[in-house]
Amino acid sequence: MSDMALRLFTTPPAVQYHYQAKTLRIPLLRPNFIVFQPRLFSSTKSSVRSGTIRCKATGESSQSSFNPTVYQGIYGPWTVDSSDVREVILYRSGLGAGGLGLSLLLIHIYVTEIKRTLQALWAVGIVGSLATYITLAQPAGESLVQYVVDNPTVVWFIGPLFAALTGLVFKEGLCYGKLEATVLTFIIPILLLGHLTSLMEDGAKVTLLGLWMALFVVFAARKFTQPIKDDIGDKSVFMFNALPEKEKKALVKKLEQQKQSENLN
């Protein structure tokens, strides 16, 4: 296979990869790219190995290097680089600062369609919230929150925003077994539906809302205690998904041949 280019968020202006006694140095232009050698996918024998990756900006000395852990993914080994760290920190900061849109932009979900659906729900909810405030709440001299409290049917307009949030906490609870995220998966829709249908008393709403706020604070704070690699997932899957179909088929065929060879040995 030919060398494959995979766009990431940000990378230093120049990157050197030292892997299995081979060196590849690529000067990067803006927007930035990282070029991966096919050999990154060549080994399936060990789950964690040691490698060396050098990231050097123009003008820096060659001493700025580090030795990250190499993790074995489904499609080959991968490492956590500086752009991954920045991305995860921004994702977690978005949760803490209420920047749901930023977190949904950076969230790692293997199925792209699910990620796009959550982003679309967020966008529809934002548009609905703005439209509700401008056309309904503001003329009535009320804030958006107060107008929603007084008019339960408005949940139809702002609901998609919270549907996106529910999807995010569901993913976190499912992937990492976080109790607070799992509980939030049920509290958020129950509270909104209870308000929309007017079947829930005000006291119950206040209790659920307080529990929602408390659990979300715990959830957002605990995200910063997780290892960075957790929020990245299996990076080799995202690298694989970025390949052209022809190279995907060639890689899968190569991995199958390697597996058969190992079984024979």
CSV table of C-alpha atoms in Angstrom, one decimal:
chain,number,residue,atom,x,y,z
A,1,MET,CA,0.0,0.0,0.0
A,2,SER,CA,1.0,3.6,-0.5
A,3,ASP,CA,1.6,6.0,2.4
A,4,MET,CA,-1.7,7.2,3.9
A,5,ALA,CA,-2.6,10.7,5.1
A,6,LEU,CA,-5.0,11.1,8.0
A,7,ARG,CA,-6.1,14.5,9.1
A,8,LEU,CA,-6.0,15.2,12.9
A,9,PHE,CA,-7.0,18.4,14.8
A,10,THR,CA,-3.6,20.0,15.4
A,11,THR,CA,0.0,18.7,15.2
A,12,PRO,CA,3.4,20.3,15.5
A,13,PRO,CA,4.8,21.7,12.2
A,14,ALA,CA,7.1,18.7,11.8
A,15,VAL,CA,6.8,15.1,13.0
A,16,GLN,CA,9.3,12.3,13.0
A,17,TYR,CA,8.3,8.7,13.5
A,18,HIS,CA,10.9,6.1,14.6
A,19,TYR,CA,9.3,2.7,14.4
A,20,GLN,CA,10.9,-0.7,13.9
A,21,ALA,CA,14.2,0.8,12.9
A,22,LYS,CA,12.6,2.9,10.2
A,23,THR,CA,12.5,6.7,10.2
A,24,LEU,CA,10.1,8.9,8.4
A,25,ARG,CA,10.2,12.7,8.6
A,26,ILE,CA,7.5,14.8,7.1
A,27,PRO,CA,7.4,18.6,7.0
A,28,LEU,CA,3.8,19.6,7.6
A,29,LEU,CA,1.9,22.4,5.9
A,30,ARG,CA,-1.3,24.1,7.1
A,31,PRO,CA,-3.8,22.5,7.5
A,32,ASN,CA,-1.8,19.9,9.3
A,33,PHE,CA,-1.6,16.3,8.4
A,34,ILE,CA,0.1,13.2,9.9
A,35,VAL,CA,1.2,10.6,7.5
A,36,PHE,CA,1.1,7.0,8.8
A,37,GLN,CA,3.2,4.2,7.5
A,38,PRO,CA,1.3,1.0,6.7
A,39,ARG,CA,3.7,-0.8,9.1
A,40,LEU,CA,1.7,0.8,11.9
A,41,PHE,CA,-0.8,-1.9,11.3
A,42,SER,CA,1.6,-4.7,10.7
A,43,SER,CA,1.8,-6.4,14.1
A,44,THR,CA,-0.9,-8.2,16.1
A,45,LYS,CA,1.1,-10.3,18.5
A,46,SER,CA,1.3,-8.1,21.6
A,47,SER,CA,-1.2,-5.9,23.4
A,48,VAL,CA,1.2,-3.2,24.6
A,49,ARG,CA,4.7,-2.4,23.3
A,50,SER,CA,7.2,0.3,23.6
A,51,GLY,CA,8.0,2.7,20.7
A,52,THR,CA,9.5,6.1,20.1
A,53,ILE,CA,7.8,9.1,18.6
A,54,ARG,CA,9.5,12.4,18.2
A,55,CYS,CA,7.5,15.6,17.7
A,56,LYS,CA,9.6,18.5,16.9
A,57,ALA,CA,8.6,22.0,15.9
A,58,THR,CA,10.7,24.0,13.4
A,59,GLY,CA,13.6,25.5,15.3
A,60,GLU,CA,13.5,23.2,18.3
A,61,SER,CA,16.3,20.8,19.2
A,62,SER,CA,16.0,17.1,18.7
A,63,GLN,CA,16.0,16.6,22.5
A,64,SER,CA,12.3,17.3,22.7
A,65,SER,CA,11.2,13.7,22.5
A,66,PHE,CA,9.2,11.3,24.5
A,67,ASN,CA,8.5,7.6,24.7
A,68,PRO,CA,4.8,7.0,24.8
A,69,THR,CA,3.1,3.6,25.4
A,70,VAL,CA,2.1,1.9,22.2
A,71,TYR,CA,-1.4,0.3,22.5
A,72,GLN,CA,-2.6,-2.6,20.3
A,73,GLY,CA,-5.8,-1.8,18.6
A,74,ILE,CA,-8.1,-3.8,16.4
A,75,TYR,CA,-6.3,-2.6,13.2
A,76,GLY,CA,-2.8,-2.1,14.6
A,77,PRO,CA,-0.8,-0.3,17.3
A,78,TRP,CA,-1.4,3.4,18.2
A,79,THR,CA,-0.1,6.0,20.6
A,80,VAL,CA,-1.5,9.0,22.4
A,81,ASP,CA,0.1,12.2,21.0
A,82,SER,CA,-0.1,15.8,22.0
A,83,SER,CA,-3.1,16.6,19.8
A,84,ASP,CA,-5.0,13.8,21.3
A,85,VAL,CA,-4.3,15.2,24.8
A,86,ARG,CA,-5.5,18.7,23.8
A,87,GLU,CA,-8.6,17.2,22.2
A,88,VAL,CA,-9.6,15.2,25.3
A,89,ILE,CA,-9.0,18.2,27.6
A,90,LEU,CA,-11.2,20.4,25.4
A,91,TYR,CA,-13.9,17.6,25.4
A,92,ARG,CA,-13.8,17.4,29.2
A,93,SER,CA,-13.7,21.2,29.6
A,94,GLY,CA,-16.7,21.5,27.4
A,95,LEU,CA,-18.7,19.3,29.8
A,96,GLY,CA,-17.5,21.3,32.8
A,97,ALA,CA,-18.1,24.7,31.3
A,98,GLY,CA,-21.5,23.8,29.7
A,99,GLY,CA,-20.1,23.8,26.2
A,100,LEU,CA,-22.1,20.8,25.0
A,101,GLY,CA,-21.5,21.7,21.4
A,102,LEU,CA,-17.7,21.6,21.8
A,103,SER,CA,-17.9,18.2,23.6
A,104,LEU,CA,-20.1,16.7,20.9
A,105,LEU,CA,-17.7,18.0,18.2
A,106,LEU,CA,-14.8,16.2,19.9
A,107,ILE,CA,-16.5,13.1,21.3
A,108,HIS,CA,-15.0,9.8,20.1
A,109,ILE,CA,-17.8,7.5,18.8
A,110,TYR,CA,-16.9,4.7,16.4
A,111,VAL,CA,-20.2,4.9,14.5
A,112,THR,CA,-20.0,8.2,12.7
A,113,GLU,CA,-23.8,8.3,12.1
A,114,ILE,CA,-24.5,8.3,15.8
A,115,LYS,CA,-22.1,11.2,16.4
A,116,ARG,CA,-23.6,13.2,13.6
A,117,THR,CA,-27.1,12.5,14.9
A,118,LEU,CA,-26.2,13.8,18.4
A,119,GLN,CA,-24.6,16.9,16.8
A,120,ALA,CA,-27.8,17.5,14.7
A,121,LEU,CA,-30.0,17.2,17.7
A,122,TRP,CA,-27.8,19.8,19.5
A,123,ALA,CA,-28.0,22.1,16.5
A,124,VAL,CA,-31.8,21.8,16.3
A,125,GLY,CA,-32.2,22.4,20.0
A,126,ILE,CA,-30.0,25.5,19.8
A,127,VAL,CA,-32.1,26.9,16.9
A,128,GLY,CA,-35.3,26.0,18.8
A,129,SER,CA,-34.1,27.7,22.0
A,130,LEU,CA,-33.1,30.9,20.2
A,131,ALA,CA,-36.4,31.0,18.2
A,132,THR,CA,-38.4,30.4,21.4
A,133,TYR,CA,-36.6,33.2,23.2
A,134,ILE,CA,-36.8,35.7,20.4
A,135,THR,CA,-40.4,35.1,19.3
A,136,LEU,CA,-42.1,34.0,22.5
A,137,ALA,CA,-40.1,34.6,25.8
A,138,GLN,CA,-38.7,38.0,25.0
A,139,PRO,CA,-42.0,39.6,23.9
A,140,ALA,CA,-43.6,38.2,27.0
A,141,GLY,CA,-40.9,39.9,29.1
A,142,GLU,CA,-39.6,36.5,30.5
A,143,SER,CA,-36.3,34.7,30.4
A,144,LEU,CA,-36.2,31.5,28.3
A,145,VAL,CA,-36.0,29.3,31.4
A,146,GLN,CA,-39.0,31.0,33.1
A,147,TYR,CA,-41.0,30.7,29.8
A,148,VAL,CA,-40.3,27.0,29.6
A,149,VAL,CA,-41.4,26.6,33.2
A,150,ASP,CA,-44.6,28.4,32.5
A,151,ASN,CA,-45.3,26.8,29.1
A,152,PRO,CA,-44.5,23.1,29.1
A,153,THR,CA,-45.3,22.6,25.4
A,154,VAL,CA,-42.1,24.6,24.6
A,155,VAL,CA,-40.2,21.5,25.5
A,156,TRP,CA,-40.8,20.4,21.9
A,157,PHE,CA,-38.5,23.2,20.7
A,158,ILE,CA,-35.7,22.9,23.3
A,159,GLY,CA,-36.0,19.1,23.8
A,160,PRO,CA,-33.5,18.1,21.0
A,161,LEU,CA,-30.8,19.9,22.9
A,162,PHE,CA,-31.3,17.7,26.0
A,163,ALA,CA,-31.8,14.6,23.8
A,164,ALA,CA,-28.2,15.2,22.6
A,165,LEU,CA,-27.0,15.5,26.2
A,166,THR,CA,-28.8,12.3,27.1
A,167,GLY,CA,-27.0,10.5,24.3
A,168,LEU,CA,-23.7,11.8,25.6
A,169,VAL,CA,-24.2,10.6,29.1
A,170,PHE,CA,-25.6,7.3,27.9
A,171,LYS,CA,-22.4,6.7,26.0
A,172,GLU,CA,-20.3,7.6,29.0
A,173,GLY,CA,-22.3,5.3,31.3
A,174,LEU,CA,-22.2,2.5,28.8
A,175,CYS,CA,-18.5,2.7,27.9
A,176,TYR,CA,-17.0,3.5,31.4
A,177,GLY,CA,-19.7,2.2,33.8
A,178,LYS,CA,-20.1,5.6,35.4
A,179,LEU,CA,-23.1,5.3,37.8
A,180,GLU,CA,-23.9,9.1,37.7
A,181,ALA,CA,-24.0,9.1,33.9
A,182,THR,CA,-26.3,6.0,33.8
A,183,VAL,CA,-28.7,7.7,36.3
A,184,LEU,CA,-28.6,10.9,34.3
A,185,THR,CA,-29.6,8.9,31.2
A,186,PHE,CA,-33.0,8.3,32.9
A,187,ILE,CA,-33.4,11.5,34.9
A,188,ILE,CA,-33.1,13.9,32.0
A,189,PRO,CA,-35.9,12.4,29.7
A,190,ILE,CA,-38.2,11.6,32.7
A,191,LEU,CA,-38.0,15.2,33.9
A,192,LEU,CA,-38.6,16.7,30.5
A,193,LEU,CA,-41.4,14.3,29.6
A,194,GLY,CA,-43.0,14.8,33.0
A,195,HIS,CA,-43.0,18.6,32.5
A,196,LEU,CA,-44.2,18.3,28.9
A,197,THR,CA,-47.2,16.2,29.8
A,198,SER,CA,-47.9,18.0,33.0
A,199,LEU,CA,-48.1,14.6,34.7
A,200,MET,CA,-45.4,15.4,37.3
A,201,GLU,CA,-45.9,17.6,40.3
A,202,ASP,CA,-43.7,20.7,40.9
A,203,GLY,CA,-42.1,19.2,44.0
A,204,ALA,CA,-41.0,16.1,42.0
A,205,LYS,CA,-39.7,18.3,39.2
A,206,VAL,CA,-37.6,20.3,41.7
A,207,THR,CA,-36.2,17.2,43.3
A,208,LEU,CA,-35.3,15.6,39.9
A,209,LEU,CA,-33.8,18.9,38.7
A,210,GLY,CA,-31.6,19.2,41.8
A,211,LEU,CA,-30.5,15.6,41.5
A,212,TRP,CA,-29.7,16.2,37.8
A,213,MET,CA,-27.5,19.2,38.6
A,214,ALA,CA,-25.7,17.4,41.4
A,215,LEU,CA,-25.0,14.3,39.4
A,216,PHE,CA,-23.8,16.3,36.4
A,217,VAL,CA,-21.3,18.2,38.5
A,218,VAL,CA,-20.0,14.8,39.8
A,219,PHE,CA,-19.9,13.4,36.2
A,220,ALA,CA,-18.0,16.4,34.8
A,221,ALA,CA,-15.5,16.5,37.6
A,222,ARG,CA,-14.8,12.7,37.5
A,223,LYS,CA,-14.1,12.9,33.8
A,224,PHE,CA,-10.8,14.6,34.7
A,225,THR,CA,-9.8,11.6,36.8
A,226,GLN,CA,-9.8,9.3,33.8
A,227,PRO,CA,-6.7,8.4,31.8
A,228,ILE,CA,-6.5,10.3,28.6
A,229,LYS,CA,-6.6,7.1,26.5
A,230,ASP,CA,-10.0,6.3,27.8
A,231,ASP,CA,-11.7,9.1,25.9
A,232,ILE,CA,-9.7,8.3,22.7
A,233,GLY,CA,-10.9,4.7,22.5
A,234,ASP,CA,-9.3,2.5,20.0
A,235,LYS,CA,-7.5,5.1,17.8
A,236,SER,CA,-6.7,2.4,15.1
A,237,VAL,CA,-10.4,2.2,14.3
A,238,PHE,CA,-10.6,6.0,13.5
A,239,MET,CA,-7.4,5.6,11.5
A,240,PHE,CA,-8.9,2.7,9.6
A,241,ASN,CA,-12.2,4.6,8.9
A,242,ALA,CA,-10.2,7.4,7.4
A,243,LEU,CA,-8.6,5.2,4.8
A,244,PRO,CA,-10.0,4.8,1.2
A,245,GLU,CA,-12.1,1.7,0.6
A,246,LYS,CA,-9.4,0.1,-1.5
A,247,GLU,CA,-6.8,0.4,1.3
A,248,LYS,CA,-9.3,-0.7,3.9
A,249,LYS,CA,-9.8,-4.0,2.0
A,250,ALA,CA,-6.1,-4.5,1.5
A,251,LEU,CA,-5.4,-3.9,5.2
A,252,VAL,CA,-8.2,-6.3,6.3
A,253,LYS,CA,-6.9,-9.0,3.9
A,254,LYS,CA,-3.4,-8.5,5.3
A,255,LEU,CA,-4.5,-8.8,8.9
A,256,GLU,CA,-6.5,-12.0,8.0
A,257,GLN,CA,-3.4,-13.5,6.4
A,258,GLN,CA,-1.3,-12.7,9.5
A,259,LYS,CA,-3.9,-14.3,11.7
A,260,GLN,CA,-4.0,-17.4,9.6
A,261,SER,CA,-0.2,-17.6,9.6
A,262,GLU,CA,-0.1,-17.2,13.4
A,263,ASN,CA,-2.7,-20.0,13.8
A,264,LEU,CA,-0.6,-22.3,11.7
A,265,ASN,CA,2.5,-21.5,13.7
